[in-house]
Amino acid sequence: MSGFTNDAPLVAAFAKAHRIAVLTGAGVSAESGLSTFRGQGGIWQKFRAEELASMDGFLANPDIVWEWYNYRREVLSKAKPNPAHAALAEWESECEEFTVITQNVDGLHRAAGSMDVVELHGNITINRCLSCDQEMREQPTRWEGKVPLCSCGGRLRPGVVWFGEMLPEDAIMRAIHAAETCDMFISIGTSTVVYPAASLPMIAAEHGAYTVEVNPDETPFSRYANLIMREPAGEAVPRLHELWRKESMARNER
Ligand code: BJW
Ligand code: ZN
């Protein structure tokens, strides 16, 4: 199904949707001016993933990797949450259980006011020391070339999850729990190709959740989704939220 040409199945699903889980990817922040990784204008078109987002790449070219992250931090410092982030935050405040699971490292869900946010791939504003493993949130003041240094003298890396690295255990456990127990699972702006995040929509479907995909393009999950909205997140998510809200108010009056 595409769009809201027939609202009936969605309204019926909303009537039972008290526990909602959302998976977001780079596409949800595209309308905030942040590049996606793949597809048109994606970051990977300019750089090779292995060169930038892996420990091997970092050890081989730490200056280039840091230049890339500093550039992204600069762009992020001027970015603001868009209507999709805002609608998700508002939706959470009205729903019994509402978890945002994000692959993004940009922090825009929290900036929009979402409270229950699971960051699967870390956060770009945090640094971690390669020597003593300490996390640092403040801007480093010591540099060696383009690489910032920890107070112990060790080299810092961005606090994100690169290819070949394990996701934070508590984050993936919470995400799986939300996928397994939700009534509705909404996948927004993700190409659904990077694992283990890409398995979450399928886990939700297998556990009986009604699944929705918001993405202008097809993904490997599209064929399994109950409803597909081929539109930008900034338009589709506020409409989905509004429809849920109306159905929820009607339910309370019944
Ligand atoms: C819009 C829009 C709009 C545009 N509105 N939508 C073979 C099979 C299975 C797995 C593997 C395998 N070989 C290797 C693996 C494992 C690997 C993996 O999955 N690789 C695949 C690529 C095959 N995964 C890992 O390594 C993970 N760790 C792991 O598995 O640990 C266990 C293990 C350890 C050791 C050995 C083996 C196993 C870690 C993955 C970490 C991913 N890290 C990155 C970088 C994070 C830091 C940073 O930001 O710099 O995470 S990569 C990058 O991809 C980033 C993203 O979070 C992630 C997902 O991308 P996302 O968000 O989906 O973005 P895009 O660009 O792909 O898609 C955007 C979408 O938006 C598009 O569809 C557009 O159409 C859409 N869009 N505008 C709505 N306005
Ligand atoms: Zn250190």
Coordinates of C-alpha atoms and ligand atoms in Angstrom, one line a residue:
M1 CA 0.0 0.0 0.0
S2 CA 1.3 3.5 -0.7
G3 CA 0.3 6.8 1.0
F4 CA -3.1 7.2 2.6
T5 CA -5.3 6.2 -0.3
N6 CA -7.0 3.8 2.0
D7 CA -6.6 4.7 5.7
A8 CA -8.7 1.8 7.0
P9 CA -5.9 -0.8 7.7
L10 CA -3.7 1.9 9.3
V11 CA -6.5 3.2 11.4
A12 CA -7.3 -0.4 12.5
A13 CA -3.6 -0.8 13.4
F14 CA -3.5 2.5 15.3
A15 CA -6.5 1.4 17.3
K16 CA -4.3 -1.3 18.9
A17 CA -1.0 0.7 18.9
H18 CA -0.1 1.5 22.5
R19 CA 3.5 0.5 22.2
I20 CA 5.3 2.1 19.3
A21 CA 8.9 1.6 18.3
V22 CA 10.6 3.7 15.6
L23 CA 13.9 3.0 13.9
T24 CA 15.5 6.0 12.2
G25 CA 18.4 6.4 9.9
A26 CA 20.3 9.2 8.1
G27 CA 17.2 10.0 6.0
V28 CA 15.3 11.4 9.0
S29 CA 18.0 14.1 9.3
A30 CA 18.3 14.8 5.6
E31 CA 15.8 17.7 5.8
S32 CA 17.9 19.2 8.6
G33 CA 20.7 19.5 6.0
L34 CA 22.8 16.5 7.0
S35 CA 24.1 14.1 4.3
T36 CA 22.9 10.6 4.1
F37 CA 25.5 7.8 3.7
R38 CA 24.2 6.1 0.6
G39 CA 22.1 7.1 -2.4
Q40 CA 22.1 10.4 -4.1
G41 CA 24.3 12.9 -2.4
G42 CA 25.4 10.2 0.2
I43 CA 28.7 10.5 2.0
W44 CA 29.9 7.2 0.6
Q45 CA 29.8 8.6 -2.9
K46 CA 32.7 10.9 -2.1
F47 CA 34.7 8.6 0.3
R48 CA 35.1 4.9 0.7
A49 CA 33.4 3.5 3.8
E50 CA 36.3 1.4 4.8
E51 CA 38.6 4.4 4.7
L52 CA 36.5 6.4 7.0
A53 CA 34.3 4.3 9.3
S54 CA 36.5 1.5 10.4
M55 CA 39.4 1.1 12.9
D56 CA 41.7 0.0 10.1
G57 CA 40.8 3.1 8.2
F58 CA 41.4 5.3 11.2
L59 CA 44.8 3.7 12.0
A60 CA 45.9 4.1 8.4
N61 CA 44.6 7.7 8.0
P62 CA 43.7 9.3 11.3
D63 CA 44.1 12.8 10.0
I64 CA 41.6 12.3 7.1
V65 CA 39.1 10.5 9.4
W66 CA 39.3 13.4 11.9
E67 CA 39.0 16.0 9.2
W68 CA 35.8 14.2 8.1
Y69 CA 34.3 14.0 11.6
N70 CA 35.3 17.7 12.3
Y71 CA 33.6 18.7 9.1
R72 CA 30.4 16.8 10.1
R73 CA 30.5 18.3 13.6
E74 CA 30.7 21.8 12.0
V75 CA 27.7 21.1 9.8
L76 CA 25.8 19.6 12.8
S77 CA 26.5 22.6 14.9
K78 CA 24.3 24.6 12.6
A79 CA 21.6 22.0 12.1
K80 CA 18.2 22.0 13.8
P81 CA 15.7 19.2 14.3
N82 CA 13.1 19.1 11.5
P83 CA 9.3 18.4 11.6
A84 CA 9.9 14.6 11.6
H85 CA 12.1 14.9 14.8
A86 CA 9.6 17.2 16.3
A87 CA 6.6 15.0 15.5
L88 CA 8.3 12.0 17.1
A89 CA 9.1 13.9 20.3
E90 CA 5.5 15.1 20.6
W91 CA 4.1 11.6 19.8
E92 CA 6.2 10.1 22.6
S93 CA 4.6 12.5 25.1
E94 CA 1.2 11.2 24.2
C95 CA 1.8 7.5 23.9
E96 CA 2.0 4.8 26.6
E97 CA 5.3 3.5 25.3
F98 CA 7.3 5.1 22.5
T99 CA 10.9 4.2 21.8
V100 CA 13.1 5.9 19.2
I101 CA 15.9 3.6 18.1
T102 CA 18.3 5.6 16.0
Q103 CA 21.4 4.7 13.9
N104 CA 22.2 8.4 13.8
V105 CA 25.0 9.9 15.8
D106 CA 23.7 13.5 15.4
G107 CA 21.7 13.8 18.7
L108 CA 18.8 15.5 16.9
H109 CA 16.1 13.3 18.4
R110 CA 17.1 14.4 21.9
A111 CA 17.5 18.0 20.7
A112 CA 13.8 17.8 19.5
G113 CA 12.7 16.6 23.0
S114 CA 12.6 12.8 22.6
M115 CA 13.4 11.2 25.9
D116 CA 13.4 7.4 25.2
V117 CA 16.2 7.3 22.6
V118 CA 18.4 4.3 21.9
E119 CA 21.6 5.4 20.1
L120 CA 22.8 2.2 18.4
H121 CA 25.9 3.8 16.7
G122 CA 27.0 6.2 19.4
N123 CA 27.2 9.9 19.4
I124 CA 29.4 12.2 17.3
T125 CA 29.9 14.8 20.0
I126 CA 31.7 12.2 22.3
N127 CA 35.3 11.2 22.0
R128 CA 37.0 8.1 23.4
C129 CA 40.7 7.6 24.2
L130 CA 42.4 4.7 22.3
S131 CA 44.8 4.3 25.3
C132 CA 42.8 4.6 28.5
D133 CA 39.3 4.2 27.0
Q134 CA 38.0 7.3 28.9
E135 CA 35.1 9.1 27.3
M136 CA 35.3 12.9 26.8
R137 CA 32.4 15.1 26.0
E138 CA 34.2 18.5 26.1
Q139 CA 36.2 19.7 23.2
P140 CA 39.8 18.5 23.4
T141 CA 42.5 21.2 23.6
R142 CA 45.6 19.2 22.7
W143 CA 46.3 18.2 19.1
E144 CA 48.9 16.2 17.2
G145 CA 48.4 17.2 13.6
K146 CA 44.6 16.9 13.2
V147 CA 44.2 14.2 15.8
P148 CA 43.0 15.4 19.3
L149 CA 44.8 13.9 22.4
C150 CA 43.5 12.7 25.7
S151 CA 44.9 14.1 29.0
C152 CA 46.9 10.8 29.2
G153 CA 48.5 11.6 25.9
G154 CA 46.7 8.9 24.0
R155 CA 44.9 9.6 20.7
L156 CA 41.2 10.3 20.8
R157 CA 38.7 8.7 18.4
P158 CA 35.1 9.7 17.8
G159 CA 32.6 7.9 20.1
V160 CA 30.8 6.2 17.3
V161 CA 30.5 2.6 16.2
W162 CA 32.5 1.7 13.1
F163 CA 32.2 -1.3 10.8
G164 CA 33.4 -4.5 12.5
E165 CA 32.8 -3.1 16.0
M166 CA 30.2 -4.3 18.5
L167 CA 27.2 -2.1 19.2
P168 CA 26.9 -1.0 22.8
E169 CA 25.3 -4.0 24.5
D170 CA 22.6 -2.1 26.5
A171 CA 21.6 -0.2 23.4
I172 CA 21.1 -3.3 21.2
M173 CA 19.4 -5.2 24.0
R174 CA 16.9 -2.3 24.5
A175 CA 16.3 -2.1 20.8
I176 CA 15.6 -5.8 20.4
H177 CA 13.2 -5.6 23.4
A178 CA 11.3 -2.7 21.9
A179 CA 11.1 -4.4 18.5
E180 CA 9.8 -7.7 20.1
T181 CA 7.2 -6.0 22.3
C182 CA 5.8 -3.2 20.2
D183 CA 2.4 -3.2 18.4
M184 CA 3.7 -0.9 15.7
F185 CA 7.1 -0.5 14.3
I186 CA 8.0 2.5 12.0
S187 CA 11.2 2.4 10.0
I188 CA 12.1 5.9 8.8
G189 CA 14.9 7.1 6.5
T190 CA 17.1 4.1 6.6
S191 CA 18.5 2.0 3.7
T192 CA 18.1 -1.0 6.1
V193 CA 21.4 -2.6 4.9
V194 CA 23.6 -2.2 8.0
Y195 CA 23.3 -4.9 10.6
P196 CA 22.3 -5.6 13.3
A197 CA 20.1 -2.5 13.0
A198 CA 18.6 -3.8 9.7
S199 CA 17.2 -6.9 11.5
L200 CA 15.0 -4.8 13.8
P201 CA 12.1 -4.2 11.5
M202 CA 12.0 -8.0 10.6
I203 CA 12.1 -8.9 14.3
A204 CA 9.1 -6.6 14.9
A205 CA 7.2 -8.1 12.0
E206 CA 7.9 -11.6 13.2
H207 CA 6.6 -10.7 16.6
G208 CA 3.3 -9.5 15.1
A209 CA 3.8 -5.7 15.0
Y210 CA 2.2 -3.7 12.2
T211 CA 5.1 -2.3 10.2
V212 CA 5.4 1.0 8.4
E213 CA 8.3 2.2 6.2
V214 CA 8.8 5.9 5.5
N215 CA 11.4 6.3 2.7
P216 CA 11.3 7.9 -0.8
D217 CA 13.2 4.9 -2.1
E218 CA 12.8 1.1 -1.9
T219 CA 14.8 -0.8 0.7
P220 CA 15.3 -4.6 1.4
F221 CA 12.5 -4.2 4.1
S222 CA 9.9 -2.7 1.7
R223 CA 8.5 -6.0 0.6
Y224 CA 7.7 -7.0 4.2
A225 CA 6.2 -3.6 5.4
N226 CA 2.5 -3.4 5.9
L227 CA 2.4 0.2 4.9
I228 CA 4.9 2.2 2.8
M229 CA 5.0 5.9 2.6
R230 CA 7.3 7.0 -0.3
E231 CA 7.7 10.5 0.9
P232 CA 10.2 12.6 2.8
A233 CA 10.1 12.0 6.6
G234 CA 9.4 15.7 7.3
E235 CA 6.0 15.3 5.5
A236 CA 5.1 11.7 6.3
V237 CA 5.8 11.5 10.0
P238 CA 3.7 14.6 11.1
R239 CA 0.8 13.1 9.1
L240 CA 1.2 9.7 10.6
H241 CA 1.3 11.3 14.1
E242 CA -1.8 13.4 13.4
L243 CA -3.7 10.4 12.2
W244 CA -2.7 8.4 15.3
R245 CA -3.7 11.3 17.6
K246 CA -7.1 11.5 16.0
E247 CA -7.6 7.8 16.3
S248 CA -6.4 7.9 19.9
M249 CA -8.8 10.7 20.8
A250 CA -11.7 8.9 19.1
R251 CA -10.8 5.7 21.1
N252 CA -10.8 7.6 24.4
E253 CA -14.3 9.0 23.6
R254 CA -15.7 5.5 22.8
Ligands
BJW1 C1 15.0 9.7 3.3 C2 15.1 11.1 3.0 C3 14.0 11.8 3.6 C4 16.7 10.3 2.1 N1 13.1 11.2 4.3 N2 14.1 9.1 4.0 C5 27.4 -9.3 5.7 C6 26.1 -9.6 6.1 C7 25.6 -9.0 7.3 C8 26.4 -8.2 8.1 C9 27.7 -7.9 7.7 C10 28.2 -8.5 6.6 N3 29.5 -8.1 6.4 C11 29.8 -7.2 7.5 C12 28.7 -7.2 8.3 C13 28.5 -6.4 9.5 C14 28.4 -4.9 9.2 C15 27.3 -4.7 8.2 O1 26.1 -4.7 8.4 N4 27.7 -4.5 7.0 C16 26.8 -4.3 5.9 C17 27.1 -3.0 5.1 C18 26.8 -5.5 5.0 N5 28.0 -4.4 10.5 C19 28.8 -4.0 11.4 O2 30.0 -4.1 11.3 C20 28.2 -3.6 12.8 N6 28.8 -4.3 13.9 C21 28.6 -5.6 14.0 O3 28.0 -6.3 13.2 O4 29.2 -6.1 15.1 C22 29.3 -7.6 15.2 C23 30.6 -8.0 14.5 C24 31.8 -7.5 15.1 C25 33.0 -7.9 14.5 C26 33.0 -8.7 13.4 C27 31.8 -9.2 12.8 C28 30.6 -8.8 13.4 C29 28.6 -2.1 13.0 C30 27.9 -1.2 12.0 C31 28.4 0.2 12.3 C32 27.8 1.2 11.2 N7 28.5 2.4 11.4 C33 28.1 3.6 10.5 C34 29.0 4.8 10.8 C35 28.6 5.4 12.2 C36 29.5 6.5 12.6 C37 29.3 7.7 11.7 O5 28.2 8.2 11.5 O6 30.3 8.1 11.1 O7 26.7 3.9 10.8 S1 28.0 3.2 8.8 C38 26.6 4.1 8.4 O8 25.5 3.2 8.0 C39 26.1 4.7 9.8 C40 24.7 4.6 9.7 O9 24.1 4.6 11.0 C41 24.5 3.2 9.0 C42 23.1 3.0 8.4 O10 22.9 4.0 7.4 P1 21.5 4.6 7.2 O11 21.1 5.4 8.4 O12 20.5 3.6 6.8 O13 21.7 5.7 6.0 P2 21.8 5.5 4.5 O14 22.4 6.6 3.9 O15 22.2 4.1 4.1 O16 20.2 5.5 4.1 C43 19.5 6.7 4.1 C44 18.1 6.4 3.6 O17 17.3 7.6 3.8 C45 18.0 6.0 2.1 O18 17.3 4.8 2.0 C46 17.2 7.2 1.5 O19 16.3 6.8 0.5 C47 16.4 7.7 2.7 N8 16.1 9.2 2.6 N9 16.2 11.3 2.2 C48 13.2 9.9 4.5 N10 14.0 13.2 3.4
ZN2 ZN 43.5 8.5 27.7

